[in-house]
Short mmCIF file of C-alpha atoms (C1' of nucleotides) in Angstrom, two decimals:
data_model
loop_
_atom_site.label_atom_id
_atom_site.label_comp_id
_atom_site.label_asym_id
_atom_site.label_seq_id
_atom_site.Cartn_x
_atom_site.Cartn_y
_atom_site.Cartn_z
CA UNK A 1329 0.53 -12.29 24.42
CA UNK A 1330 2.55 -11.32 27.48
CA UNK A 1331 5.50 -10.54 25.26
CA UNK A 1332 3.37 -8.10 23.32
CA UNK A 1333 1.99 -6.47 26.44
CA UNK A 1334 5.54 -6.05 27.67
CA UNK A 1335 6.46 -4.31 24.43
CA UNK A 1336 3.51 -1.98 24.91
CA UNK A 1337 4.58 -1.19 28.46
CA UNK A 1338 8.18 -0.69 27.47
CA UNK A 1339 7.01 1.94 25.03
CA UNK A 1340 4.76 3.58 27.63
CA UNK A 1341 1.61 2.55 25.85
CA UNK A 1342 -1.42 1.80 27.96
CA UNK A 1343 -2.91 -1.65 28.05
CA UNK A 1344 -6.40 -1.13 26.75
CA UNK A 1345 -9.10 -3.63 25.81
CA UNK A 1346 -8.87 -2.59 22.15
CA UNK A 1347 -5.14 -3.10 22.03
CA UNK A 1348 -5.42 -6.43 23.75
CA UNK A 1349 -8.14 -7.52 21.37
CA UNK A 1350 -6.04 -6.60 18.36
CA UNK A 1351 -3.05 -8.49 19.69
CA UNK A 1352 -5.26 -11.46 20.47
CA UNK A 1353 -6.60 -11.45 16.93
CA UNK A 1354 -3.19 -11.38 15.33
CA UNK A 1355 -1.86 -14.06 17.62
CA UNK A 1356 -4.71 -16.44 16.96
CA UNK A 1357 -5.24 -15.84 13.25
CA UNK A 1358 -1.62 -15.48 12.17
CA UNK A 1359 -2.85 -14.05 8.91
CA UNK A 1360 -2.35 -11.02 6.75
CA UNK A 1361 -5.13 -8.71 7.77
CA UNK A 1362 -6.37 -5.46 6.34
CA UNK A 1363 -7.42 -2.73 8.75
CA UNK A 1364 -11.06 -3.31 8.01
CA UNK A 1365 -10.68 -7.05 8.61
CA UNK A 1366 -9.24 -6.25 12.00
CA UNK A 1367 -12.05 -3.81 12.64
CA UNK A 1368 -14.73 -6.35 11.79
CA UNK A 1369 -13.17 -9.07 13.90
CA UNK A 1370 -12.48 -6.91 16.92
CA UNK A 1371 -15.85 -5.18 16.83
CA UNK A 1372 -17.58 -8.50 17.42
CA UNK A 1373 -16.01 -8.78 20.83
CA UNK A 1374 -16.32 -5.20 22.01
CA UNK A 1375 -19.26 -2.92 22.57
CA UNK A 1376 -17.94 0.09 20.71
CA UNK A 1377 -15.09 0.52 18.32
CA UNK A 1378 -14.09 3.08 15.74
CA UNK A 1379 -12.20 2.32 12.58
CA UNK A 1380 -9.73 5.16 13.22
CA UNK A 1381 -8.81 3.42 16.44
CA UNK A 1382 -7.82 0.35 14.48
CA UNK A 1383 -5.73 2.37 12.08
CA UNK A 1384 -3.98 4.07 14.98
CA UNK A 1385 -3.36 0.81 16.82
CA UNK A 1386 -2.02 -0.90 13.72
CA UNK A 1387 0.29 2.00 13.10
CA UNK A 1388 1.53 2.00 16.68
CA UNK A 1389 2.03 -1.75 16.69
CA UNK A 1390 4.02 -1.46 13.49
CA UNK A 1391 6.25 1.20 14.95
CA UNK A 1392 7.05 -0.79 18.07
CA UNK A 1393 7.45 -4.03 16.17
CA UNK A 1394 4.48 -6.10 17.30
CA UNK A 1395 3.22 -6.48 13.78
CA UNK A 1396 4.62 -5.77 10.38
CA UNK A 1397 3.26 -4.16 7.28
CA UNK A 1398 3.50 -6.55 4.38
CA UNK A 1399 3.35 -6.25 0.63
CA UNK A 1400 -0.14 -6.60 -0.73
CA UNK A 1401 -0.98 -7.06 -4.37
CA UNK A 1402 -3.57 -4.36 -4.49
CA UNK A 1403 -1.77 -1.63 -2.62
CA UNK A 1404 -3.95 -1.73 0.45
CA UNK A 1405 -2.33 -1.79 3.83
CA UNK A 1406 -1.87 -5.29 5.15
CA UNK A 1407 -0.53 -6.35 8.50
CA UNK A 1408 0.63 -9.54 10.13
CA UNK A 1409 2.07 -10.61 13.41
CA UNK A 1410 5.81 -10.75 13.16
CA UNK A 1411 8.28 -11.39 15.88
CA UNK A 1412 11.38 -10.74 13.85
CA UNK A 1413 13.36 -7.57 13.80
CA UNK A 1414 12.74 -4.74 11.43
CA UNK A 1415 15.93 -4.91 9.44
CA UNK A 1416 15.68 -8.49 8.51
CA UNK A 1417 12.50 -10.28 7.71
CA UNK A 1418 11.43 -13.27 5.71
CA UNK A 1419 7.92 -14.50 5.59
CA UNK A 1420 5.92 -16.96 3.67
CA UNK A 1421 2.38 -15.99 2.74
CA UNK A 1422 -0.12 -18.60 1.69
CA UNK A 1423 -1.88 -17.48 -1.48
CA UNK A 1424 -4.95 -19.43 -0.48
CA UNK A 1425 -5.58 -18.87 3.23
CA UNK A 1426 -3.42 -15.79 3.66
CA UNK A 1427 -1.62 -17.23 6.63
CA UNK A 1428 1.81 -15.78 7.29
CA UNK A 1429 4.68 -17.83 8.58
CA UNK A 1430 8.03 -16.44 9.39
CA UNK A 1431 11.12 -18.05 8.03
CA UNK A 1432 14.14 -17.90 10.23
CA UNK A 1433 16.74 -19.17 7.84
CA UNK A 1434 18.61 -16.48 5.97
CA UNK A 1435 21.12 -16.74 3.21
CA UNK A 1436 20.65 -13.22 2.03
CA UNK A 1437 24.11 -12.30 3.14
CA UNK A 1438 25.43 -13.63 -0.14
CA UNK A 1439 23.14 -11.33 -2.05
CA UNK A 1440 23.99 -8.40 0.19
CA UNK A 1441 27.68 -8.97 -0.40
CA UNK A 1442 27.03 -9.25 -4.12
CA UNK A 1443 25.23 -5.92 -4.10
CA UNK A 1444 27.79 -4.18 -1.97
CA UNK A 1445 30.51 -5.43 -4.26
CA UNK A 1446 28.90 -5.03 -7.65
CA UNK A 1447 26.65 -2.02 -7.18
CA UNK A 1448 28.89 -0.34 -4.65
CA UNK A 1449 25.87 0.19 -2.45
CA UNK A 1450 25.35 -0.27 1.26
CA UNK A 1451 22.53 -2.62 2.15
CA UNK A 1452 20.68 -1.53 5.26
CA UNK A 1453 17.73 -3.87 5.36
CA UNK A 1454 15.87 -6.39 3.35
CA UNK A 1455 12.52 -8.02 3.14
CA UNK A 1456 11.87 -11.30 1.48
CA UNK A 1457 8.32 -12.27 0.77
CA UNK A 1458 7.71 -15.75 -0.49
CA UNK A 1459 4.30 -16.80 -1.68
CA UNK A 1460 2.75 -20.14 -2.34
CA UNK A 1461 0.44 -22.70 -0.82
CA UNK A 1462 0.85 -23.70 2.79
CA UNK A 1463 0.76 -27.27 4.03
CA UNK A 1464 -2.82 -27.04 5.25
CA UNK A 1465 -4.11 -25.67 1.97
CA UNK A 1466 -2.38 -28.18 -0.22
CA UNK B 1133 12.65 1.65 -25.33
CA UNK B 1134 12.18 -0.51 -28.41
CA UNK B 1135 11.91 -3.56 -26.19
CA UNK B 1136 9.06 -1.96 -24.33
CA UNK B 1137 7.29 -0.90 -27.49
CA UNK B 1138 7.57 -4.44 -28.73
CA UNK B 1139 5.96 -5.71 -25.54
CA UNK B 1140 3.13 -3.25 -26.09
CA UNK B 1141 2.64 -4.42 -29.65
CA UNK B 1142 2.82 -8.07 -28.66
CA UNK B 1143 -0.04 -7.43 -26.30
CA UNK B 1144 -2.02 -5.52 -28.94
CA UNK B 1145 -1.66 -2.23 -27.13
CA UNK B 1146 -1.46 0.89 -29.23
CA UNK B 1147 1.65 3.01 -29.24
CA UNK B 1148 0.44 6.34 -27.96
CA UNK B 1149 2.34 9.45 -26.94
CA UNK B 1150 1.27 9.01 -23.31
CA UNK B 1151 2.49 5.45 -23.16
CA UNK B 1152 5.75 6.37 -24.81
CA UNK B 1153 6.25 9.23 -22.38
CA UNK B 1154 5.66 6.97 -19.40
CA UNK B 1155 8.12 4.40 -20.69
CA UNK B 1156 10.63 7.14 -21.40
CA UNK B 1157 10.27 8.44 -17.86
CA UNK B 1158 10.83 5.06 -16.25
CA UNK B 1159 13.76 4.28 -18.48
CA UNK B 1160 15.53 7.52 -17.75
CA UNK B 1161 14.75 7.92 -14.06
CA UNK B 1162 15.04 4.29 -12.99
CA UNK B 1163 13.34 5.22 -9.77
CA UNK B 1164 10.40 4.13 -7.68
CA UNK B 1165 7.63 6.43 -8.75
CA UNK B 1166 4.17 7.02 -7.40
CA UNK B 1167 1.36 7.53 -9.89
CA UNK B 1168 1.21 11.21 -9.12
CA UNK B 1169 4.98 11.56 -9.64
CA UNK B 1170 4.54 10.01 -13.04
CA UNK B 1171 1.62 12.30 -13.76
CA UNK B 1172 3.59 15.43 -12.83
CA UNK B 1173 6.61 14.41 -14.87
CA UNK B 1174 4.69 13.35 -17.95
CA UNK B 1175 2.35 16.31 -17.90
CA UNK B 1176 5.30 18.64 -18.39
CA UNK B 1177 5.96 17.18 -21.80
CA UNK B 1178 2.41 16.83 -23.07
CA UNK B 1179 -0.37 19.29 -23.67
CA UNK B 1180 -3.11 17.39 -21.94
CA UNK B 1181 -3.06 14.51 -19.56
CA UNK B 1182 -5.45 13.02 -17.06
CA UNK B 1183 -4.42 11.29 -13.86
CA UNK B 1184 -6.73 8.33 -14.57
CA UNK B 1185 -4.76 7.77 -17.75
CA UNK B 1186 -1.60 7.38 -15.71
CA UNK B 1187 -3.25 4.93 -13.36
CA UNK B 1188 -4.50 2.91 -16.30
CA UNK B 1189 -1.16 2.92 -18.05
CA UNK B 1190 0.71 1.91 -14.91
CA UNK B 1191 -1.70 -0.90 -14.37
CA UNK B 1192 -1.39 -2.11 -17.95
CA UNK B 1193 2.39 -1.88 -17.86
CA UNK B 1194 2.41 -3.91 -14.67
CA UNK B 1195 0.25 -6.59 -16.21
CA UNK B 1196 2.44 -6.98 -19.27
CA UNK B 1197 5.65 -6.77 -17.27
CA UNK B 1198 7.14 -3.47 -18.35
CA UNK B 1199 7.18 -2.17 -14.82
CA UNK B 1200 6.65 -3.70 -11.43
CA UNK B 1201 4.73 -2.67 -8.38
CA UNK B 1202 7.04 -2.47 -5.42
CA UNK B 1203 6.61 -2.37 -1.67
CA UNK B 1204 6.26 1.11 -0.33
CA UNK B 1205 6.45 2.00 3.33
CA UNK B 1206 3.27 4.01 3.37
CA UNK B 1207 1.01 1.72 1.44
CA UNK B 1208 0.79 3.90 -1.62
CA UNK B 1209 1.25 2.35 -5.00
CA UNK B 1210 4.81 2.57 -6.24
CA UNK B 1211 6.19 1.47 -9.55
CA UNK B 1212 9.59 0.93 -11.10
CA UNK B 1213 11.01 -0.29 -14.35
CA UNK B 1214 11.82 -3.93 -14.07
CA UNK B 1215 12.91 -6.31 -16.76
CA UNK B 1216 12.79 -9.45 -14.72
CA UNK B 1217 10.00 -11.98 -14.67
CA UNK B 1218 7.09 -11.85 -12.33
CA UNK B 1219 7.77 -14.93 -10.27
CA UNK B 1220 11.23 -14.05 -9.30
CA UNK B 1221 12.42 -10.60 -8.53
CA UNK B 1222 15.12 -8.97 -6.51
CA UNK B 1223 15.68 -5.30 -6.38
CA UNK B 1224 17.70 -2.87 -4.45
CA UNK B 1225 16.07 0.43 -3.55
CA UNK B 1226 18.16 3.39 -2.47
CA UNK B 1227 16.70 4.92 0.67
CA UNK B 1228 18.05 8.29 -0.33
CA UNK B 1229 17.44 8.81 -4.04
CA UNK B 1230 14.82 6.08 -4.48
CA UNK B 1231 16.62 4.59 -7.44
CA UNK B 1232 15.85 0.94 -8.11
CA UNK B 1233 18.42 -1.50 -9.35
CA UNK B 1234 17.67 -5.06 -10.17
CA UNK B 1235 19.79 -7.80 -8.75
CA UNK B 1236 20.23 -10.80 -10.93
CA UNK B 1237 21.93 -13.12 -8.51
CA UNK B 1238 19.60 -15.45 -6.67
CA UNK B 1239 20.26 -17.85 -3.86
CA UNK B 1240 16.70 -18.02 -2.73
CA UNK B 1241 16.45 -21.61 -3.80
CA UNK B 1242 17.95 -22.62 -0.49
CA UNK B 1243 15.26 -20.77 1.38
CA UNK B 1244 12.57 -22.18 -0.87
CA UNK B 1245 13.81 -25.68 -0.24
CA UNK B 1246 13.93 -24.97 3.48
CA UNK B 1247 10.32 -23.80 3.41
CA UNK B 1248 9.10 -26.67 1.31
CA UNK B 1249 10.81 -29.09 3.63
CA UNK B 1250 10.11 -27.52 7.00
CA UNK B 1251 6.74 -25.88 6.49
CA UNK B 1252 5.52 -28.42 4.01
CA UNK B 1253 4.45 -25.56 1.76
CA UNK B 1254 4.83 -25.03 -1.95
CA UNK B 1255 6.64 -21.82 -2.88
CA UNK B 1256 5.24 -20.23 -6.02
CA UNK B 1257 6.99 -16.91 -6.12
CA UNK B 1258 9.12 -14.60 -4.13
CA UNK B 1259 10.10 -11.01 -3.94
CA UNK B 1260 13.18 -9.73 -2.26
CA UNK B 1261 13.49 -6.06 -1.58
CA UNK B 1262 16.79 -4.82 -0.28
CA UNK B 1263 17.18 -1.28 0.89
CA UNK B 1264 20.16 0.86 1.58
CA UNK B 1265 22.26 3.61 0.09
CA UNK B 1266 23.37 3.39 -3.51
CA UNK B 1267 26.88 4.13 -4.70
CA UNK B 1268 25.99 7.61 -5.94
CA UNK B 1269 24.37 8.63 -2.68
CA UNK B 1270 27.12 7.39 -0.45
"C1'" DT C 346 -9.00 2.49 47.09
"C1'" DC C 347 -9.57 6.95 45.03
"C1'" DC C 348 -8.09 10.90 42.11
"C1'" DA C 349 -5.79 13.64 38.77
"C1'" DT C 350 -4.01 13.50 34.43
"C1'" DA C 351 -2.51 12.34 30.15
"C1'" DA C 352 -3.48 8.93 26.88
"C1'" DA C 353 -6.92 6.58 24.30
"C1'" DT C 354 -11.15 6.53 22.05
"C1'" DA C 355 -15.75 7.19 19.23
"C1'" DG C 356 -17.86 9.34 15.80
"C1'" DA C 357 -18.18 12.80 12.50
"C1'" DA C 358 -15.94 14.97 9.00
"C1'" DA C 359 -12.11 15.84 5.93
"C1'" DT C 360 -8.59 14.28 2.90
"C1'" DC C 361 -6.54 12.00 -0.63
"C1'" DA C 362 -5.53 8.04 -3.58
"C1'" DT C 363 -7.78 5.40 -6.90
"C1'" DT C 364 -11.57 4.04 -9.95
"C1'" DT C 365 -15.62 4.67 -12.76
"C1'" DC C 366 -18.18 6.89 -16.22
"C1'" DT C 367 -19.21 9.42 -20.50
"C1'" DG C 368 -18.46 11.72 -24.42
"C1'" DT C 369 -14.53 12.81 -27.49
"C1'" DT C 370 -10.15 11.91 -29.72
"C1'" DT C 371 -6.70 9.04 -31.88
"C1'" DA C 372 -3.79 5.00 -33.50
"C1'" DT C 373 -3.92 1.55 -36.72
"C1'" DG C 374 -5.13 -1.98 -40.12
"C1'" DG C 375 -7.28 -2.13 -44.39
"C1'" DC D 1087 -7.68 8.20 -46.38
"C1'" DC D 1088 -11.44 5.77 -43.44
"C1'" DA D 1089 -13.69 2.91 -40.22
"C1'" DT D 1090 -13.27 1.16 -35.87
"C1'" DA D 1091 -11.92 -0.10 -31.57
"C1'" DA D 1092 -8.87 1.53 -28.26
"C1'" DA D 1093 -7.27 5.39 -25.66
"C1'" DC D 1094 -8.18 9.45 -23.52
"C1'" DA D 1095 -9.71 13.90 -20.63
"C1'" DG D 1096 -12.31 15.58 -17.25
"C1'" DA D 1097 -15.81 15.19 -14.00
"C1'" DA D 1098 -17.59 12.56 -10.56
"C1'" DA D 1099 -17.78 8.66 -7.43
"C1'" DT D 1100 -15.66 5.56 -4.37
"C1'" DG D 1101 -13.26 3.97 -0.65
"C1'" DA D 1102 -9.21 3.87 2.25
"C1'" DT D 1103 -7.00 6.61 5.59
"C1'" DT D 1104 -6.42 10.67 8.54
"C1'" DT D 1105 -7.81 14.57 11.28
"C1'" DC D 1106 -10.51 16.77 14.73
"C1'" DT D 1107 -13.08 17.35 19.00
"C1'" DA D 1108 -15.37 16.12 22.85
"C1'" DT D 1109 -15.63 12.20 25.94
"C1'" DT D 1110 -13.91 8.15 28.30
"C1'" DT D 1111 -10.42 5.39 30.50
"C1'" DA D 1112 -5.89 3.38 32.20
"C1'" DT D 1113 -2.53 4.26 35.41
"C1'" DG D 1114 0.70 6.14 38.79
"C1'" DG D 1115 0.67 8.37 43.04
"C1'" DA D 1116 -1.80 9.95 47.37
#
DNA sequence: TCCATAAATAGAAATCATTTCTGTTTATGG
DNA sequence: CCATAAACAGAAATGATTTCTATTTATGGA
């Protein structure tokens, strides 16, 4: 949590109850959440809350790297806590409980080299999303 | 093109001018396209066309594997021609021209094994999206 | 601690992507 | 050709996301 607050401060964002509540939610749930999911969960703990606020906070958090926007099947925006850098992310999403776990190991370099060699392209970033069933859901 | 028409027939879909035009577009452009992009492009060549038709066709084509829904930064639906199977896809997207190229090489097995061993999870599918600048745009 | 100020917010309203619905048209097998 | 189910256009509805405006609040400095 403190790490996240530090990121906020570093980017001159104010520490507000809404922002703290959103961080708290992501830290404790560790799941892929849609904006409305976040809204519902956070609204329970606060007296007033607007959905646009959630959209704005999620967008800000994405920009400064507190959370990450992930691929969703249905095209809706989906976010998850993610400590890794922007240019290089691997995460495992449980198809059952929606929990997201980051994967630190990376052997993408081989693929990047392959692409740079065979397609003649320059690889700037990559995102690997693995899906399956997590240990708890098995 | 014939491959795609065969897929349509195999799935009992009718070969209509709209569907052919959409296939044609994806085959020739090879780019990530949003539904409205497809609509604009296809409308030029046909006398009448409704946007819902495009949405339906894109959805059908996705289901039968002619195209694939890719990750877009802004959460909008984005599609590209993709011959690979559903469970296993790697593509390189040019950040400049938006062209999509499939990458056949795969060394994800190592990561999958890592996940299955360390997270105790079962990996069902994965999607690797690499981004950068393609040879033509360099 | 208090104050000034810019940032953050709620709530209403607008926008825009996507889907649904209905009546008409069309591809296709017989 | 014809019958039929599938495909379609166009209008309308839906629902996610964004914009706008007036109000509230966090924060750095007195």
